[in-house]
mmCIF file of C-alpha atoms in Angstrom:
data_model
loop_
_atom_site.group_PDB
_atom_site.id
_atom_site.type_symbol
_atom_site.label_atom_id
_atom_site.label_comp_id
_atom_site.label_asym_id
_atom_site.label_seq_id
_atom_site.Cartn_x
_atom_site.Cartn_y
_atom_site.Cartn_z
ATOM 1 C CA MET U 1 155.147 -12.730 -54.992
ATOM 2 C CA LEU U 2 153.556 -16.201 -55.024
ATOM 3 C CA ILE U 3 155.041 -19.044 -57.018
ATOM 4 C CA THR U 4 153.660 -22.570 -57.403
ATOM 5 C CA LEU U 5 156.036 -25.383 -58.273
ATOM 6 C CA CYS U 6 154.936 -28.875 -59.163
ATOM 7 C CA PHE U 7 155.835 -31.808 -61.353
ATOM 8 C CA THR U 8 153.429 -34.503 -62.305
ATOM 9 C CA GLY U 9 153.649 -37.394 -64.629
ATOM 10 C CA GLN U 10 152.457 -40.923 -64.977
ATOM 11 C CA ALA U 11 155.963 -42.102 -65.852
ATOM 12 C CA ALA U 12 157.465 -40.544 -62.726
ATOM 13 C CA GLU U 13 154.773 -42.123 -60.565
ATOM 14 C CA THR U 14 155.230 -45.513 -62.178
ATOM 15 C CA ALA U 15 158.993 -45.281 -61.680
ATOM 16 C CA GLN U 16 158.402 -44.277 -58.044
ATOM 17 C CA LEU U 17 160.282 -41.019 -58.517
ATOM 18 C CA MET U 18 157.708 -38.594 -57.123
ATOM 19 C CA ILE U 19 159.233 -38.333 -53.648
ATOM 20 C CA ASP U 20 162.622 -37.523 -55.178
ATOM 21 C CA ILE U 21 161.048 -35.030 -57.572
ATOM 22 C CA ASP U 22 159.058 -33.342 -54.787
ATOM 23 C CA ARG U 23 162.234 -33.004 -52.715
ATOM 24 C CA TRP U 24 164.140 -31.615 -55.689
ATOM 25 C CA VAL U 25 161.374 -29.013 -56.104
ATOM 26 C CA MET U 26 161.645 -28.087 -52.407
ATOM 27 C CA LYS U 27 165.442 -27.760 -52.588
ATOM 28 C CA SER U 28 165.172 -25.657 -55.736
ATOM 29 C CA ALA U 29 162.569 -23.439 -54.092
ATOM 30 C CA ALA U 30 164.831 -22.958 -51.068
ATOM 31 C CA LYS U 31 167.751 -21.971 -53.312
ATOM 32 C CA ALA U 32 165.571 -19.557 -55.294
ATOM 33 C CA MET U 33 164.247 -18.090 -52.067
ATOM 34 C CA LEU U 34 167.764 -17.431 -50.803
ATOM 35 C CA GLU U 35 168.659 -15.704 -54.078
ATOM 36 C CA LYS U 36 165.546 -13.522 -53.928
ATOM 37 C CA ARG U 37 166.278 -12.688 -50.291
ATOM 38 C CA LYS U 38 169.715 -11.368 -51.380
ATOM 39 C CA GLU U 39 167.844 -9.080 -53.772
ATOM 40 C CA GLY U 40 165.674 -7.847 -50.901
ATOM 41 C CA LYS U 41 162.574 -9.678 -52.095
ATOM 42 C CA ASP U 42 160.312 -11.646 -49.802
ATOM 43 C CA ILE U 43 158.543 -14.503 -51.568
ATOM 44 C CA ARG U 44 156.403 -17.483 -50.636
ATOM 45 C CA PHE U 45 156.346 -20.734 -52.600
ATOM 46 C CA PHE U 46 153.281 -22.937 -53.009
ATOM 47 C CA ILE U 47 154.592 -26.474 -53.499
ATOM 48 C CA LYS U 48 152.271 -29.264 -54.627
ATOM 49 C CA LEU U 49 152.968 -32.597 -52.999
ATOM 50 C CA SER U 50 152.411 -35.925 -54.674
ATOM 51 C CA ASN U 51 150.452 -38.741 -53.041
ATOM 52 C CA ASP U 52 153.751 -40.533 -52.468
ATOM 53 C CA SER U 53 155.150 -37.613 -50.478
ATOM 54 C CA LEU U 54 151.886 -37.243 -48.563
ATOM 55 C CA GLU U 55 152.285 -40.798 -47.322
ATOM 56 C CA ASP U 56 156.057 -40.560 -46.696
ATOM 57 C CA PRO U 57 156.801 -40.672 -42.944
ATOM 58 C CA THR U 58 160.265 -39.182 -43.520
ATOM 59 C CA LEU U 59 158.939 -36.028 -45.218
ATOM 60 C CA LEU U 60 158.459 -33.822 -42.143
ATOM 61 C CA PRO U 61 161.931 -34.476 -40.681
ATOM 62 C CA TRP U 62 163.399 -33.876 -44.137
ATOM 63 C CA ILE U 63 161.567 -30.523 -44.475
ATOM 64 C CA SER U 64 162.736 -29.550 -40.985
ATOM 65 C CA LYS U 65 166.358 -30.210 -41.954
ATOM 66 C CA LEU U 66 165.941 -28.264 -45.200
ATOM 67 C CA LEU U 67 164.514 -25.240 -43.394
ATOM 68 C CA THR U 68 167.299 -25.323 -40.787
ATOM 69 C CA ALA U 69 170.080 -25.783 -43.325
ATOM 70 C CA ALA U 70 168.782 -22.997 -45.567
ATOM 71 C CA ARG U 71 167.866 -20.748 -42.611
ATOM 72 C CA ILE U 72 164.406 -20.253 -44.044
ATOM 73 C CA HIS U 73 161.311 -19.663 -41.948
ATOM 74 C CA GLY U 74 158.647 -22.301 -42.509
ATOM 75 C CA SER U 75 156.024 -19.729 -43.484
ATOM 76 C CA SER U 76 157.928 -19.219 -46.727
ATOM 77 C CA PHE U 77 156.450 -22.514 -47.913
ATOM 78 C CA VAL U 78 152.826 -23.460 -48.481
ATOM 79 C CA PHE U 79 152.483 -27.172 -49.123
ATOM 80 C CA GLU U 80 149.513 -28.165 -51.259
ATOM 81 C CA VAL U 81 147.608 -31.421 -51.401
ATOM 82 C CA SER U 82 144.635 -32.012 -53.663
ATOM 83 C CA GLU U 83 141.260 -32.392 -52.009
ATOM 84 C CA ALA U 84 140.943 -35.881 -53.504
ATOM 85 C CA SER U 85 144.311 -36.968 -52.082
ATOM 86 C CA ALA U 86 143.426 -35.513 -48.689
ATOM 87 C CA LEU U 87 140.109 -37.369 -48.600
ATOM 88 C CA ASN U 88 141.711 -40.628 -49.726
ATOM 89 C CA ASN U 89 144.463 -40.265 -47.108
ATOM 90 C CA LEU U 90 142.753 -38.627 -44.131
ATOM 91 C CA LYS U 91 145.177 -39.908 -41.502
ATOM 92 C CA ALA U 92 148.299 -38.993 -43.494
ATOM 93 C CA THR U 93 146.890 -35.558 -44.367
ATOM 94 C CA LYS U 94 145.981 -34.832 -40.746
ATOM 95 C CA SER U 95 149.484 -35.823 -39.645
ATOM 96 C CA LEU U 96 151.113 -33.810 -42.420
ATOM 97 C CA SER U 97 149.087 -30.641 -41.836
ATOM 98 C CA SER U 98 149.726 -30.805 -38.094
ATOM 99 C CA GLY U 99 153.448 -31.446 -38.561
ATOM 100 C CA LEU U 100 153.791 -28.634 -41.084
ATOM 101 C CA HIS U 101 152.235 -26.215 -38.632
ATOM 102 C CA GLN U 102 154.745 -27.309 -35.994
ATOM 103 C CA LEU U 103 157.432 -26.322 -38.507
ATOM 104 C CA ASN U 104 155.607 -22.996 -39.082
ATOM 105 C CA CYS U 105 154.895 -24.042 -42.668
ATOM 106 C CA LEU U 106 151.511 -23.389 -44.224
ATOM 107 C CA PHE U 107 149.090 -25.907 -45.717
ATOM 108 C CA ALA U 108 146.686 -25.645 -48.640
ATOM 109 C CA LEU U 109 144.050 -27.853 -50.153
ATOM 110 C CA ASP U 110 143.880 -27.693 -53.946
ATOM 111 C CA HIS U 111 140.939 -28.395 -56.286
ATOM 112 C CA VAL U 112 138.454 -27.769 -53.474
ATOM 113 C CA GLY U 113 134.808 -28.342 -54.247
ATOM 114 C CA ASN U 114 135.134 -31.344 -56.532
ATOM 115 C CA ASP U 115 135.102 -34.315 -54.224
ATOM 116 C CA ASN U 116 133.210 -33.233 -51.116
ATOM 117 C CA PRO U 117 131.178 -30.026 -51.358
ATOM 118 C CA SER U 118 130.207 -30.166 -47.665
ATOM 119 C CA LEU U 119 133.820 -29.570 -46.556
ATOM 120 C CA LYS U 120 133.072 -31.199 -43.198
ATOM 121 C CA TYR U 121 136.500 -32.820 -43.379
ATOM 122 C CA LEU U 122 138.174 -29.431 -42.796
ATOM 123 C CA SER U 123 137.906 -29.842 -39.045
ATOM 124 C CA HIS U 124 140.513 -32.621 -39.291
ATOM 125 C CA PHE U 125 143.228 -30.468 -40.893
ATOM 126 C CA ASP U 126 145.229 -27.344 -40.067
ATOM 127 C CA VAL U 127 144.453 -25.503 -43.315
ATOM 128 C CA ASN U 128 145.617 -22.008 -44.252
ATOM 129 C CA PHE U 129 144.418 -21.839 -47.869
ATOM 130 C CA LEU U 130 141.638 -23.368 -49.947
ATOM 131 C CA LYS U 131 142.182 -23.252 -53.690
ATOM 132 C CA ILE U 132 138.754 -23.428 -55.308
ATOM 133 C CA ASP U 133 138.770 -25.693 -58.328
ATOM 134 C CA GLY U 134 139.003 -23.760 -61.569
ATOM 135 C CA ALA U 135 136.060 -25.560 -63.167
ATOM 136 C CA HIS U 136 133.724 -23.893 -60.672
ATOM 137 C CA ILE U 137 135.302 -20.496 -61.290
ATOM 138 C CA LYS U 138 134.984 -20.870 -65.069
ATOM 139 C CA ASN U 139 131.283 -21.709 -64.651
ATOM 140 C CA LEU U 140 130.419 -18.867 -62.270
ATOM 141 C CA THR U 141 128.574 -16.798 -64.828
ATOM 142 C CA SER U 142 126.566 -19.712 -66.225
ATOM 143 C CA SER U 143 125.979 -22.118 -63.348
ATOM 144 C CA GLU U 144 123.952 -21.434 -60.230
ATOM 145 C CA ALA U 145 125.372 -24.621 -58.719
ATOM 146 C CA SER U 146 128.923 -23.295 -59.121
ATOM 147 C CA GLN U 147 127.876 -19.928 -57.696
ATOM 148 C CA GLU U 148 126.363 -21.587 -54.619
ATOM 149 C CA LEU U 149 129.356 -23.878 -54.169
ATOM 150 C CA VAL U 150 131.883 -21.031 -54.392
ATOM 151 C CA LYS U 151 129.770 -18.896 -52.051
ATOM 152 C CA GLY U 152 129.557 -21.771 -49.563
ATOM 153 C CA ILE U 153 133.296 -22.436 -49.684
ATOM 154 C CA THR U 154 134.219 -18.786 -49.215
ATOM 155 C CA GLU U 155 131.761 -18.272 -46.346
ATOM 156 C CA LEU U 156 132.963 -21.396 -44.562
ATOM 157 C CA ALA U 157 136.602 -20.428 -45.102
ATOM 158 C CA ARG U 158 136.009 -16.901 -43.837
ATOM 159 C CA GLY U 159 134.411 -18.301 -40.681
ATOM 160 C CA LYS U 160 137.494 -20.454 -40.044
ATOM 161 C CA ASP U 161 140.051 -17.754 -40.967
ATOM 162 C CA ILE U 162 141.140 -19.725 -44.025
ATOM 163 C CA LEU U 163 142.185 -17.765 -47.102
ATOM 164 C CA THR U 164 140.674 -18.731 -50.457
ATOM 165 C CA ILE U 165 142.286 -18.697 -53.871
ATOM 166 C CA ALA U 166 140.222 -18.867 -57.043
ATOM 167 C CA GLU U 167 141.909 -20.765 -59.869
ATOM 168 C CA HIS U 168 141.478 -19.864 -63.542
ATOM 169 C CA VAL U 169 140.022 -16.388 -63.022
ATOM 170 C CA GLN U 170 139.512 -14.863 -66.461
ATOM 171 C CA ASP U 171 137.633 -11.646 -65.772
#
């Protein structure tokens, strides 16, 4: 079972609450995971991180403590960052993806294909999943450009042993 948790909002960003909200989401996911484990279910959470958390130097130690306290293996969490955020924060994203892998957590890039169709930046990150932007998936039947982009992303990902997820699949 895959579950994605996120909270976004201009007001929360303006009030500088996103780090606290992201951490609340992580704690809640850990609690839910422990409950599901008692039921004999094995789940993985995809957790979207805000730009504030991406740039927070205390995030990795905090995640490490959470995993230890909850006795959860890192691979139970996939932390997501949007492609745009990753490109705007290359150094922070590289550090985050590397640190997450040291904690055995997984890393995903979201909305892939919008900001840099070449994907040359992938060599800088330890990426496990690419989530192809839903706009390209919605346009697959009517746009050759979207078809070529999706084909290019999936072929590149396959060559690097990165799993792909298509957003907004309708049929």
